[in-house]
Amino acid sequence: MLVAHVALPVPIYRLFDYQLVIPAQIGMRVKVPFGNRESIGIIVNIDQQSKFDIEELKPIIAVIDTTPLFTNSIWQLLNWAINYYHYPMGEVLFHAMPILLRQGRKAINDEIKQWQLTELGRKIDLQTLSRSPKQKLLLSSFRANSIIETNFKLATYHELQRKLLIQQQIIPKNLIDWRNNFSINPNSIKLNNEQLHAITTINNQNHHFGVFLLDGVTGSGKTEVYLNILSKILASGKQALVLVPEISLTPQTIKRFQQRFNAPIDVLHSALTEKQRLNVWLRSKHGETAVLIGTRSSLFTPFKNLGMIIIDEEHDSSYKQQEGWRYHARDLAIIRAKIDNIPIILGSATPSLETLNNTHNGKYQLLPLTERAGNATFAKQSILDLRGLVLKAGLSQPLIAKIKQHLSNNNQIILFLNRRGFSPLLICHDCGWIAECPRCDRPYTYHQKQHKLICHYCDTTRIVPEQCPKCGSTHLIPIGFGTEQLEKQLEILFPNTKISRIDRDTVSKKGALNSYLTNIQQGGAHILVGTQILAKGHHFPDVTLVGIVDVDGALFSSDFRATERFAQIYTQVSGRAGRENKTGEVILQTYHPDHPLLNVLLTKGYQEFAKLTLQERQQTQLPPFSYQVLIRAADRNNHYAPNFLQKIYDWIKINSDQALWQLGPMPANQPKKAGYNRWQLLLQHTNRQKLQQILDQLIIAMEKWDEIPKVRWSIDVDPIDN
């Protein structure tokens, strides 16, 4: 008797055995009994072995698929990821498929259902339906047209079906072969020598695996390089996957691709319906999609003939999954490209230090773009010392004067403030009470327009109280400022100027971001206020001034990656100014004008900053010169989690080598979230393989521990947020 080893979507590091009494293959979904319910699982292996008595095993109830759900390359990728990230197999496999497939929907293209006559319907005397005139008329229509679509009520069709006079026939949807009509629209953009060199170098790879870092300053024409390279890939009949970090980047990217290629271009992101996501998944798998543009999870989409992967803004932290299975889409994309033996391009104006280090080691090939495309010049950058200045919602008088100057020339301005809401604090002026989220022990953010207090950590909301719950005072005042307050102040200062606020609060509705971007592209005097959504890759040709309102908090952080993130966001935001023929200017407001990081960035640029920071990381043996794993644990009583991590610490101390370094157990940077007390244990080793072996042995040991059910815990390999 055959045994199917099945992965189920549960947080358990093991497979479940069932009798295989129905023909099936590895990679197919099956319906199985699990406890007192039925569950959908995926067959991972088939053999004649089980730890249990085979006769006692429950049989598989049904096989859902006729062929394996995953392509060979996706199957290899997921199995590699399961081992590397040490996450339960069932949860990884189910994460990699559309939700409708997780629920048991068949993995087939949309079908067309048509009503048609049965043999009895052709022969029966119409007079037998004389008491049902609508049924008689419908059957008569069928006889006249054989297959017909009319405006009859559905109940009439069902009555004829019940009488076996008509039946529904399912007609498979015809697959579209876009290659027959593929063409490339002419391009008038003249490429510079660096762009031509990058295109030639990647094309010379001859469709084989290689990792290329397209390190191009903001506005250097990276997208144009992508399009030229993809022209050759698509012309050969192969497909392409383009990953972008945020949904906000997809509209403009799609537009550029649609203008260049006469071929089906699909999009995959969280704003689509589940049915739309499944249809894109199926079109890609069957080869109907030429280019798929999507966010992080699009990486797991199957392709019939994938020819290239592009990771735009490869440095962006959005590529790292921060809940559940904490994979990094950029790193897994490189593994996928290697499995498929295809080239992969990493593009960025501010490459991550890990990526830059890999170019220094010769693992990746560096392709620099140091010139801005066309006639665009680099923006003038300056620091504005805030010490002693009066501020209005974070705006200094010199910056306000600059805004007026640029608006008078009918130009556009971006004001960057990475803090949404009206104010980060609501306080009682009389007794000092602060409105805090009891689930996170963090201050609520005051949102004036919604008249709500919102916790930006767990998303809970409450109505703004009429009076202080501690002393009864009605004198509650907001402290500090966010994008909402900045927008309100600008409306007072510039009443006749268009102002758009672009942050998570304003672009959450479908189509909102597109509407904002269209409005901005129309040109004319306009002030854009926003968070880092504004910084990521957008092209605003009329923006001539970028004002960075407040970043001082990022200059002083306990996280060793904070300076890298600040340098990236500053460089990206600065790059929005002066992108075409207009001269740009960047002003950074700060209380710390002499900070060494600011001076390196402004005088020598991101590349010099990265070089110096890599040297510091090497001296201190921090990533990428060592490898980290963060083990997190949380509980409600603040007792089990630290004890659980202490047990891990003690076990590792006995079972690892001297090169492994442990920090903790200690409270997380945000010690409480959504009612859970959070603790962490950081592991660091200079040898990645040895660190992986320690984790393998640890998970085996932990399976026998009684503490496991008492805590929420997770393993984060290569964490980017400590």
XYZ file of C-alpha atoms in Angstrom:
722
model
C 0.000 0.000 0.000
C 1.310 3.465 -0.955
C 1.713 6.200 1.637
C 1.318 9.898 0.782
C 3.317 12.289 2.954
C 1.180 15.422 2.964
C 2.001 19.010 3.971
C -0.861 20.847 5.655
C -1.146 24.629 6.258
C -0.386 24.378 9.975
C 2.585 25.782 11.965
C 4.068 22.334 12.594
C 7.479 21.119 11.402
C 6.297 17.739 10.115
C 4.319 16.011 7.380
C 1.183 13.896 7.817
C 0.822 10.357 6.444
C -2.258 9.037 4.612
C -3.101 5.924 2.640
C -2.929 6.732 -1.070
C -5.831 4.811 -2.569
C -6.339 7.184 -5.531
C -3.775 7.818 -8.312
C -1.836 11.010 -7.527
C 1.557 12.660 -7.932
C 3.906 14.770 -5.827
C 2.849 18.432 -5.902
C -0.875 17.761 -6.236
C -3.466 19.066 -3.790
C -5.553 16.532 -1.929
C -8.471 16.628 0.466
C -7.726 14.730 3.684
C -9.299 14.135 7.101
C -7.544 16.196 9.769
C -8.830 15.961 13.313
C -12.606 16.356 13.209
C -12.615 18.244 9.914
C -11.424 18.022 6.329
C -8.362 19.936 5.156
C -6.551 20.595 1.893
C -2.939 19.470 1.719
C -0.140 18.999 -0.808
C 1.567 15.685 -1.493
C 5.284 16.087 -0.805
C 6.378 12.474 -1.177
C 4.963 9.043 -2.018
C 6.467 5.769 -0.842
C 5.629 2.626 1.157
C 7.074 3.825 4.459
C 5.474 5.410 7.523
C 6.362 5.831 11.183
C 2.890 4.545 11.933
C 1.012 1.345 11.163
C 0.021 1.799 7.517
C -3.223 -0.111 8.046
C -4.208 2.448 10.693
C -3.620 5.461 8.432
C -6.660 7.331 7.159
C -7.084 7.350 3.370
C -6.981 10.474 1.210
C -10.559 11.596 0.506
C -10.009 13.162 -2.938
C -7.332 14.403 -5.341
C -8.066 17.960 -6.513
C -5.530 18.363 -9.326
C -4.945 16.366 -12.504
C -1.321 17.558 -12.746
C 1.148 18.864 -10.129
C 0.273 22.404 -9.086
C 3.866 23.696 -9.026
C 6.358 23.812 -11.869
C 9.676 22.038 -11.279
C 11.550 25.308 -10.718
C 8.992 26.641 -8.201
C 9.033 23.280 -6.381
C 12.836 23.416 -6.127
C 12.722 27.053 -5.017
C 10.199 26.407 -2.252
C 12.049 23.390 -0.941
C 15.271 25.414 -0.857
C 13.460 28.207 0.989
C 11.931 25.807 3.531
C 15.408 24.583 4.474
C 17.018 28.021 4.501
C 14.348 29.933 6.411
C 13.442 27.013 8.699
C 9.704 27.464 8.320
C 6.992 24.744 8.324
C 6.661 23.219 4.863
C 2.864 23.348 4.711
C 2.710 27.060 5.440
C 5.415 27.856 2.862
C 3.737 25.832 0.097
C 0.340 27.388 0.773
C 1.827 30.892 0.947
C 3.110 30.387 -2.599
C -0.317 29.861 -4.187
C -3.342 32.143 -4.707
C -5.919 32.059 -1.909
C -8.591 30.444 -4.121
C -6.242 27.505 -4.751
C -5.643 27.223 -0.999
C -9.411 26.919 -0.638
C -9.643 24.087 -3.164
C -10.602 25.907 -6.370
C -9.486 23.995 -9.466
C -6.390 25.360 -11.199
C -7.993 25.788 -14.606
C -8.608 28.805 -16.806
C -11.984 30.484 -16.805
C -14.466 28.347 -18.709
C -17.342 29.414 -20.890
C -20.671 27.729 -20.047
C -23.141 27.397 -22.896
C -26.671 26.026 -22.989
C -27.475 23.635 -25.835
C -30.222 21.272 -26.934
C -30.230 17.637 -25.864
C -31.328 14.869 -28.218
C -34.717 14.830 -26.455
C -34.984 18.614 -26.822
C -34.592 18.299 -30.588
C -37.349 15.686 -30.963
C -40.003 16.550 -28.366
C -43.294 18.049 -29.565
C -43.435 21.750 -28.589
C -47.111 21.369 -27.733
C -46.149 19.427 -24.621
C -44.964 22.783 -23.253
C -48.153 24.686 -24.122
C -48.885 25.326 -20.438
C -45.436 26.861 -20.042
C -45.290 29.494 -22.808
C -41.905 30.907 -21.753
C -40.311 27.443 -21.767
C -41.936 26.744 -25.136
C -40.608 30.005 -26.582
C -37.098 29.366 -25.216
C -36.995 25.806 -26.605
C -38.247 27.098 -29.942
C -35.413 29.665 -29.960
C -32.892 26.912 -29.285
C -34.212 24.886 -32.211
C -33.892 27.882 -34.495
C -30.363 28.774 -33.383
C -28.996 25.549 -31.818
C -26.982 27.557 -29.250
C -28.457 30.858 -28.133
C -28.134 33.539 -25.490
C -31.375 35.372 -24.631
C -32.828 37.481 -21.879
C -34.971 34.703 -20.427
C -34.871 34.287 -16.666
C -32.429 31.679 -15.361
C -35.328 29.738 -13.808
C -36.712 29.065 -17.301
C -33.398 27.506 -18.373
C -33.311 25.382 -15.238
C -36.842 24.090 -15.860
C -35.888 22.943 -19.376
C -32.722 21.419 -17.922
C -34.791 19.539 -15.315
C -36.919 18.141 -18.130
C -33.695 17.024 -19.920
C -34.473 19.243 -22.922
C -31.327 21.417 -22.684
C -27.963 21.006 -20.966
C -24.953 23.102 -20.071
C -21.744 22.449 -21.927
C -18.409 23.698 -20.605
C -16.128 25.040 -23.317
C -12.481 25.554 -22.301
C -11.127 29.035 -22.854
C -8.768 29.229 -25.811
C -5.185 29.997 -24.779
C -3.798 33.145 -26.392
C -0.353 32.873 -27.990
C 0.894 36.474 -27.839
C 4.091 35.550 -29.671
C 2.258 35.416 -33.019
C 1.485 39.144 -32.912
C 4.365 40.440 -30.796
C 5.936 43.716 -31.870
C 8.026 46.501 -30.345
C 6.973 50.123 -30.721
C 9.731 52.468 -31.928
C 11.619 54.368 -29.249
C 12.810 57.949 -29.698
C 14.978 58.076 -26.549
C 18.678 58.265 -27.318
C 20.750 56.053 -25.039
C 24.059 57.173 -23.568
C 27.238 55.069 -23.577
C 26.705 53.686 -20.073
C 23.197 52.511 -20.933
C 24.421 50.910 -24.178
C 27.241 49.152 -22.303
C 24.811 47.743 -19.724
C 22.437 46.466 -22.430
C 25.267 44.843 -24.431
C 26.787 43.201 -21.330
C 23.507 41.631 -20.206
C 22.554 40.547 -23.744
C 25.935 38.824 -24.057
C 24.880 36.551 -21.193
C 22.903 34.638 -23.864
C 19.937 33.967 -21.585
C 22.069 32.101 -19.017
C 22.267 32.737 -15.266
C 24.109 35.808 -14.102
C 23.359 38.528 -11.549
C 23.748 42.125 -12.718
C 23.558 45.187 -10.488
C 22.324 48.171 -12.475
C 23.615 50.846 -10.117
C 22.112 53.985 -11.603
C 21.746 57.394 -10.000
C 18.167 58.691 -9.773
C 16.937 59.691 -13.212
C 19.674 57.767 -15.046
C 17.239 55.808 -17.227
C 17.269 52.361 -15.591
C 13.758 51.600 -16.882
C 14.902 52.326 -20.425
C 17.680 49.761 -19.975
C 15.128 47.213 -18.711
C 12.905 47.812 -21.755
C 15.754 47.425 -24.255
C 16.935 44.163 -22.691
C 13.401 42.780 -22.474
C 12.890 43.513 -26.187
C 15.319 40.716 -26.987
C 13.912 38.371 -24.308
C 10.292 38.775 -25.485
C 11.248 38.595 -29.169
C 12.688 35.135 -28.473
C 9.261 34.051 -27.151
C 10.226 34.046 -23.471
C 8.424 35.675 -20.543
C 9.682 38.156 -17.955
C 9.017 38.811 -14.270
C 9.466 42.383 -12.995
C 9.261 42.888 -9.226
C 8.557 46.309 -7.718
C 8.571 47.008 -3.979
C 5.269 48.863 -3.716
C 1.879 48.783 -5.405
C 2.313 52.548 -5.881
C 5.032 51.932 -8.498
C 2.998 49.612 -10.713
C 0.830 52.173 -12.632
C 3.734 54.124 -14.123
C 5.757 50.954 -14.753
C 2.843 49.323 -16.579
C 2.349 52.423 -18.705
C 5.994 52.427 -19.848
C 5.876 48.725 -20.695
C 2.542 48.967 -22.547
C 3.827 51.870 -24.625
C 6.846 49.815 -25.718
C 5.479 46.284 -26.222
C 2.465 44.998 -28.113
C 2.079 42.026 -25.796
C -0.066 41.055 -22.779
C 1.273 42.640 -19.585
C -0.226 41.477 -16.317
C -0.097 42.965 -12.832
C -0.141 41.122 -9.521
C -0.545 42.885 -6.174
C -2.714 42.965 -3.062
C -5.354 45.329 -4.499
C -6.629 42.693 -6.954
C -9.578 40.456 -6.146
C -8.816 36.819 -5.392
C -10.321 35.770 -8.719
C -8.165 38.284 -10.584
C -5.053 37.001 -8.804
C -5.873 33.408 -9.758
C -6.500 34.368 -13.392
C -3.124 36.152 -13.602
C -1.450 33.110 -12.002
C -3.044 30.804 -14.592
C -2.275 33.057 -17.570
C 1.355 33.207 -16.545
C 1.562 29.441 -16.015
C 0.101 28.735 -19.457
C 2.353 31.261 -21.213
C -0.385 33.800 -22.011
C 1.408 36.590 -20.132
C 4.478 38.186 -21.714
C 5.474 40.369 -18.759
C 4.278 40.060 -15.173
C 4.792 43.136 -12.989
C 4.159 42.529 -9.322
C 5.083 42.972 -5.710
C 6.898 40.565 -3.370
C 4.722 37.423 -3.553
C 4.633 37.539 -7.387
C 7.973 35.762 -7.183
C 6.140 32.447 -6.693
C 4.077 32.741 -9.881
C 4.713 29.862 -12.306
C 5.809 30.630 -15.885
C 5.716 28.458 -18.959
C 8.980 29.876 -20.315
C 10.572 32.443 -17.996
C 13.504 34.261 -19.606
C 14.452 37.032 -17.180
C 13.808 38.483 -13.719
C 14.164 42.183 -12.889
C 14.122 43.463 -9.293
C 13.523 47.206 -9.378
C 14.612 49.220 -6.303
C 16.334 46.082 -5.020
C 17.388 47.788 -1.773
C 13.809 48.345 -0.623
C 12.830 46.751 2.693
C 9.362 45.944 1.291
C 10.910 42.886 -0.365
C 11.346 41.367 3.089
C 8.224 39.650 4.454
C 7.833 40.803 8.060
C 5.093 38.456 9.300
C 4.815 34.688 9.215
C 7.315 33.225 6.761
C 9.979 35.951 6.758
C 11.570 35.439 3.343
C 13.406 38.057 1.271
C 11.995 38.203 -2.266
C 15.194 39.648 -3.759
C 17.352 36.846 -2.358
C 14.873 34.140 -3.375
C 14.585 35.681 -6.856
C 18.317 35.127 -7.325
C 17.887 31.475 -6.304
C 14.999 31.137 -8.763
C 17.066 32.662 -11.573
C 19.845 30.186 -10.822
C 17.426 27.239 -10.881
C 15.918 28.427 -14.192
C 19.381 29.349 -15.565
C 18.280 32.856 -16.589
C 19.774 36.333 -16.021
C 18.521 38.563 -13.222
C 18.922 42.338 -12.961
C 18.958 44.185 -9.641
C 18.301 47.883 -10.181
C 18.755 50.718 -7.690
C 20.126 54.197 -7.194
C 20.999 53.185 -3.629
C 21.960 49.492 -3.639
C 21.866 47.606 -0.359
C 25.225 47.050 1.295
C 24.758 43.268 0.914
C 24.373 43.681 -2.850
C 27.330 46.056 -3.147
C 29.468 43.631 -1.162
C 28.523 40.847 -3.585
C 29.731 42.975 -6.493
C 33.047 43.526 -4.660
C 33.341 39.749 -4.208
C 32.693 39.130 -7.895
C 29.393 37.287 -7.325
C 27.420 39.992 -9.125
C 28.483 42.115 -12.084
C 28.337 45.881 -11.514
C 26.906 48.058 -14.293
C 27.065 51.730 -13.208
C 24.903 54.512 -14.650
C 26.455 57.714 -13.345
C 24.769 60.230 -15.669
C 21.208 61.486 -15.611
C 19.292 60.655 -18.767
C 18.730 63.335 -21.394
C 19.481 66.931 -20.355
C 18.654 66.441 -16.658
C 21.208 67.723 -14.159
C 21.773 66.840 -10.525
C 19.879 68.908 -7.984
C 21.688 71.392 -5.774
C 21.660 70.121 -2.178
C 21.848 72.159 1.006
C 21.328 71.843 4.768
C 19.070 74.258 6.637
C 20.030 74.683 10.297
C 16.821 74.795 12.373
C 18.455 75.889 15.613
C 16.813 79.098 16.827
C 14.225 79.210 14.012
C 10.444 79.430 14.524
C 8.557 76.520 12.902
C 4.994 76.297 11.616
C 3.960 72.609 11.498
C 7.616 71.799 10.919
C 8.194 74.430 8.233
C 10.895 77.076 8.753
C 10.624 80.568 7.265
C 13.570 80.038 4.843
C 11.924 76.875 3.469
C 8.562 78.665 3.126
C 10.322 81.419 1.168
C 11.896 78.808 -1.148
C 8.502 77.190 -1.726
C 7.046 80.576 -2.739
C 9.943 81.151 -5.135
C 9.518 77.811 -6.938
C 5.719 78.139 -7.079
C 6.054 81.587 -8.676
C 7.857 79.856 -11.568
C 4.874 77.483 -11.955
C 6.876 74.519 -10.683
C 6.073 71.720 -8.260
C 7.405 71.016 -4.772
C 7.720 67.813 -2.753
C 7.752 68.029 1.049
C 8.857 64.762 2.600
C 7.808 63.806 6.121
C 7.830 60.128 7.031
C 5.162 60.483 9.727
C 1.489 60.302 8.823
C -1.433 61.602 10.840
C -1.980 65.050 12.366
C 0.142 64.589 15.468
C 2.074 61.666 17.004
C 0.907 62.581 20.509
C -2.274 63.743 22.269
C -1.579 65.053 25.770
C -3.524 66.646 28.608
C -2.202 70.162 29.124
C -3.221 70.171 32.795
C -1.988 66.826 34.170
C 0.280 65.434 31.438
C -1.839 62.339 30.647
C -0.895 60.819 27.272
C -3.374 58.915 25.067
C -1.757 55.469 24.821
C -2.766 52.221 23.166
C -3.182 49.735 26.066
C -2.327 46.830 23.749
C 1.050 48.288 22.716
C 1.987 50.752 25.473
C 2.684 53.297 22.730
C 1.061 56.711 22.159
C -1.858 56.872 19.772
C -1.423 59.045 16.678
C -4.039 61.762 16.436
C -5.855 61.867 13.058
C -7.800 65.123 13.030
C -9.755 64.608 9.810
C -11.161 61.276 11.019
C -11.420 62.598 14.593
C -9.768 59.388 15.770
C -6.799 58.127 17.681
C -5.054 55.358 15.732
C -2.308 53.049 16.952
C 0.226 52.756 14.132
C 1.515 49.485 15.596
C -1.644 47.363 15.859
C -4.089 49.570 13.854
C -6.675 49.786 16.633
C -8.702 53.000 16.763
C -10.668 54.936 19.336
C -12.689 58.127 19.335
C -10.874 61.213 20.630
C -12.036 61.690 24.250
C -13.928 64.868 25.148
C -11.969 65.195 28.377
C -8.929 63.745 30.106
C -9.787 60.382 31.710
C -7.282 61.118 34.493
C -8.182 64.655 35.652
C -11.323 65.542 33.705
C -9.742 68.501 31.890
C -10.980 69.347 28.401
C -7.644 70.906 27.487
C -6.256 68.080 25.308
C -3.603 69.246 22.861
C -1.704 67.571 19.991
C 2.089 67.534 20.280
C 4.362 67.191 17.249
C 3.273 67.102 13.624
C 2.587 64.641 10.814
C 1.659 64.884 7.129
C -1.959 65.783 7.880
C -0.979 68.818 9.985
C 1.655 69.821 7.420
C -0.982 69.734 4.676
C -3.334 71.905 6.759
C -0.608 74.495 7.402
C 0.245 74.622 3.692
C -3.420 75.266 2.836
C -3.243 78.355 5.082
C 0.089 79.549 3.669
C -0.731 78.832 -0.003
C -4.548 79.024 -0.364
C -4.467 79.265 -4.175
C -2.115 76.345 -4.799
C -3.035 72.702 -5.399
C -1.894 70.525 -2.509
C -1.850 66.716 -2.570
C -1.089 64.565 0.464
C 0.125 61.090 -0.480
C 0.428 58.640 2.392
C -1.214 55.407 3.535
C -4.304 57.295 4.735
C -5.027 59.010 1.422
C -4.172 56.281 -1.108
C -5.844 53.293 0.560
C -8.905 53.470 -1.702
C -8.693 51.779 -5.083
C -7.594 54.188 -7.809
C -6.738 57.002 -5.370
C -3.018 56.960 -6.091
C -3.577 56.893 -9.850
C -5.834 59.905 -9.520
C -3.170 61.825 -7.562
C -0.403 60.910 -10.005
C -2.513 61.919 -13.024
C -3.271 65.260 -11.392
C 0.422 65.855 -10.686
C 1.514 64.898 -14.211
C -0.742 67.605 -15.647
C 1.860 70.124 -14.484
C 1.575 73.597 -13.010
C 2.122 74.887 -9.473
C 1.511 72.069 -7.027
C 2.736 71.027 -3.577
C 3.052 67.314 -2.824
C 3.189 66.268 0.818
C 3.988 62.669 1.575
C 5.780 59.813 3.249
C 8.219 57.437 1.574
C 5.512 56.438 -0.933
C 6.584 59.626 -2.740
C 10.264 58.676 -2.695
C 10.076 55.398 -4.545
C 10.806 55.682 -8.234
C 8.149 58.200 -9.292
C 8.934 60.501 -12.187
C 7.656 64.058 -11.651
C 9.122 66.217 -14.445
C 7.909 69.531 -12.966
C 9.289 69.047 -9.447
C 12.132 71.508 -8.874
C 12.239 71.663 -5.067
C 12.353 68.857 -2.535
C 12.082 69.846 1.113
C 12.943 67.202 3.696
C 11.039 68.435 6.720
C 12.192 66.241 9.612
C 14.591 63.283 9.612
C 16.578 63.881 12.778
C 15.121 60.821 14.509
C 16.729 58.584 11.871
C 20.198 59.968 12.642
C 20.224 58.544 16.166
C 19.082 54.929 16.324
C 20.174 51.742 18.075
C 19.632 49.769 14.837
C 22.915 49.461 12.911
C 20.948 49.507 9.626
C 19.295 52.874 10.400
C 22.028 54.939 8.739
C 21.832 52.834 5.577
C 18.050 53.263 5.420
C 18.362 57.006 6.020
C 20.976 57.393 3.275
C 18.763 55.466 0.849
C 15.603 57.410 1.589
C 17.436 60.748 1.471
C 19.046 59.908 -1.887
C 15.767 58.590 -3.326
C 13.733 61.625 -2.200
C 16.417 64.017 -3.427
C 16.318 62.307 -6.798
C 12.743 63.486 -7.417
C 14.015 67.043 -8.099
C 15.238 68.326 -11.467
C 14.555 65.198 -13.516
C 14.155 66.730 -16.968
C 15.243 70.137 -18.263
C 14.539 72.045 -15.055
C 17.135 72.810 -12.406
C 16.411 71.078 -9.090
C 17.081 71.971 -5.483
C 17.007 69.889 -2.293
C 16.769 71.422 1.198
C 17.150 69.308 4.312
C 15.965 70.810 7.621
C 17.887 69.590 10.671
C 18.935 70.484 14.189
C 22.211 68.605 13.550
C 23.837 70.261 10.513
C 27.271 68.957 11.463
C 26.255 65.295 11.589
C 28.964 63.314 9.697
C 26.426 61.179 7.800
C 24.700 64.253 6.362
C 27.979 65.784 5.294
C 29.180 62.615 3.557
C 25.876 62.288 1.680
C 25.750 65.921 0.597
C 29.404 66.323 -0.373
C 30.366 62.858 -1.643
C 27.111 61.006 -2.356
C 25.650 57.591 -1.610
C 28.513 55.585 -3.125
C 31.084 57.103 -0.764
C 28.707 56.637 2.171
C 28.283 52.959 1.247
C 32.029 52.461 0.957
C 32.697 53.942 4.419
C 29.784 52.047 6.006
C 30.954 48.730 4.547
C 34.382 49.343 6.081
C 32.745 49.974 9.473
C 30.635 46.809 9.142
C 33.744 44.768 8.327
C 35.611 46.123 11.338
C 32.688 45.320 13.659
C 31.864 41.975 11.939
C 28.279 43.015 11.236
C 26.329 41.843 8.137
C 27.219 41.351 5.346
C 30.461 40.171 6.991
C 28.541 37.906 9.348
C 25.138 36.224 9.319
C 22.282 36.781 11.734
C 19.166 34.984 12.908
C 16.595 36.604 15.176
C 14.438 34.275 17.265
C 11.330 36.078 18.497
C 8.897 35.009 21.200
C 5.766 36.644 22.599
C 3.217 35.921 25.306
C 0.530 37.737 27.273
C 1.953 37.279 30.777
C 5.556 38.342 30.045
C 6.852 35.146 31.645
C 6.839 32.259 29.165
C 8.531 34.150 26.294
C 11.760 35.162 28.117
C 12.015 31.721 29.748
C 11.532 30.031 26.368
C 14.308 32.098 24.784
C 16.550 31.488 27.783
C 16.125 27.751 27.230
C 17.155 28.216 23.581
C 20.149 30.287 24.688
C 21.253 27.549 27.120
C 20.788 24.781 24.533
C 22.791 26.689 21.888
C 25.572 27.458 24.358
C 26.058 23.711 24.900
C 25.577 22.605 21.277
C 27.377 25.253 19.201
C 30.945 26.350 18.518
C 32.752 29.311 20.052
C 32.295 31.467 16.939
C 28.552 31.785 17.533
C 27.594 35.002 19.326
C 24.290 35.392 21.199
C 22.637 38.623 22.335
C 19.667 38.246 24.675
C 17.117 37.209 25.616
C 16.019 40.834 25.745
C 12.836 42.837 25.130
C 12.191 43.665 21.476
C 12.619 47.254 20.258
C 8.846 47.486 20.502
C 8.333 45.470 23.725
C 4.557 45.194 23.465
C 2.251 44.887 20.477
C -1.439 43.997 20.252
C -1.456 42.751 23.843
C 1.603 40.513 23.490
C 4.901 41.046 25.307
C 7.701 40.576 22.803
C 11.209 39.238 23.418
C 14.058 38.307 21.125
C 17.335 36.407 20.941
C 19.900 37.400 18.310
C 22.342 34.813 16.913
C 25.345 35.803 14.833
C 28.026 33.703 13.125
C 30.692 34.382 10.512
C 29.926 31.047 8.798
C 26.455 30.859 7.224
C 26.523 27.064 6.838
C 27.376 26.448 10.492
C 24.619 28.798 11.609
C 22.160 26.863 9.441
C 23.287 23.554 10.952
C 22.744 24.899 14.477
C 19.186 25.919 13.543
C 18.465 22.473 12.043
C 19.522 20.768 15.262
C 17.687 23.324 17.429
C 14.336 22.764 15.704
C 14.652 18.984 16.141
C 15.382 19.495 19.852
C 12.514 21.978 20.310
C 9.902 19.504 19.058
C 10.099 17.772 22.456
C 9.835 20.919 24.576
C 6.705 21.515 26.668
C 7.060 25.309 26.357
C 6.245 25.396 22.613
C 2.411 25.698 22.950
C 2.701 28.500 25.528
C 4.389 31.101 23.307
C 4.182 32.626 19.870
C 7.609 32.228 18.369
C 9.332 32.640 15.023
C 12.714 32.353 13.366
C 13.845 35.257 11.198
C 16.863 34.372 9.044
C 18.748 37.443 7.757
C 16.600 39.925 9.711
C 16.568 43.521 8.520
C 14.675 44.942 11.482
C 15.999 44.225 14.963
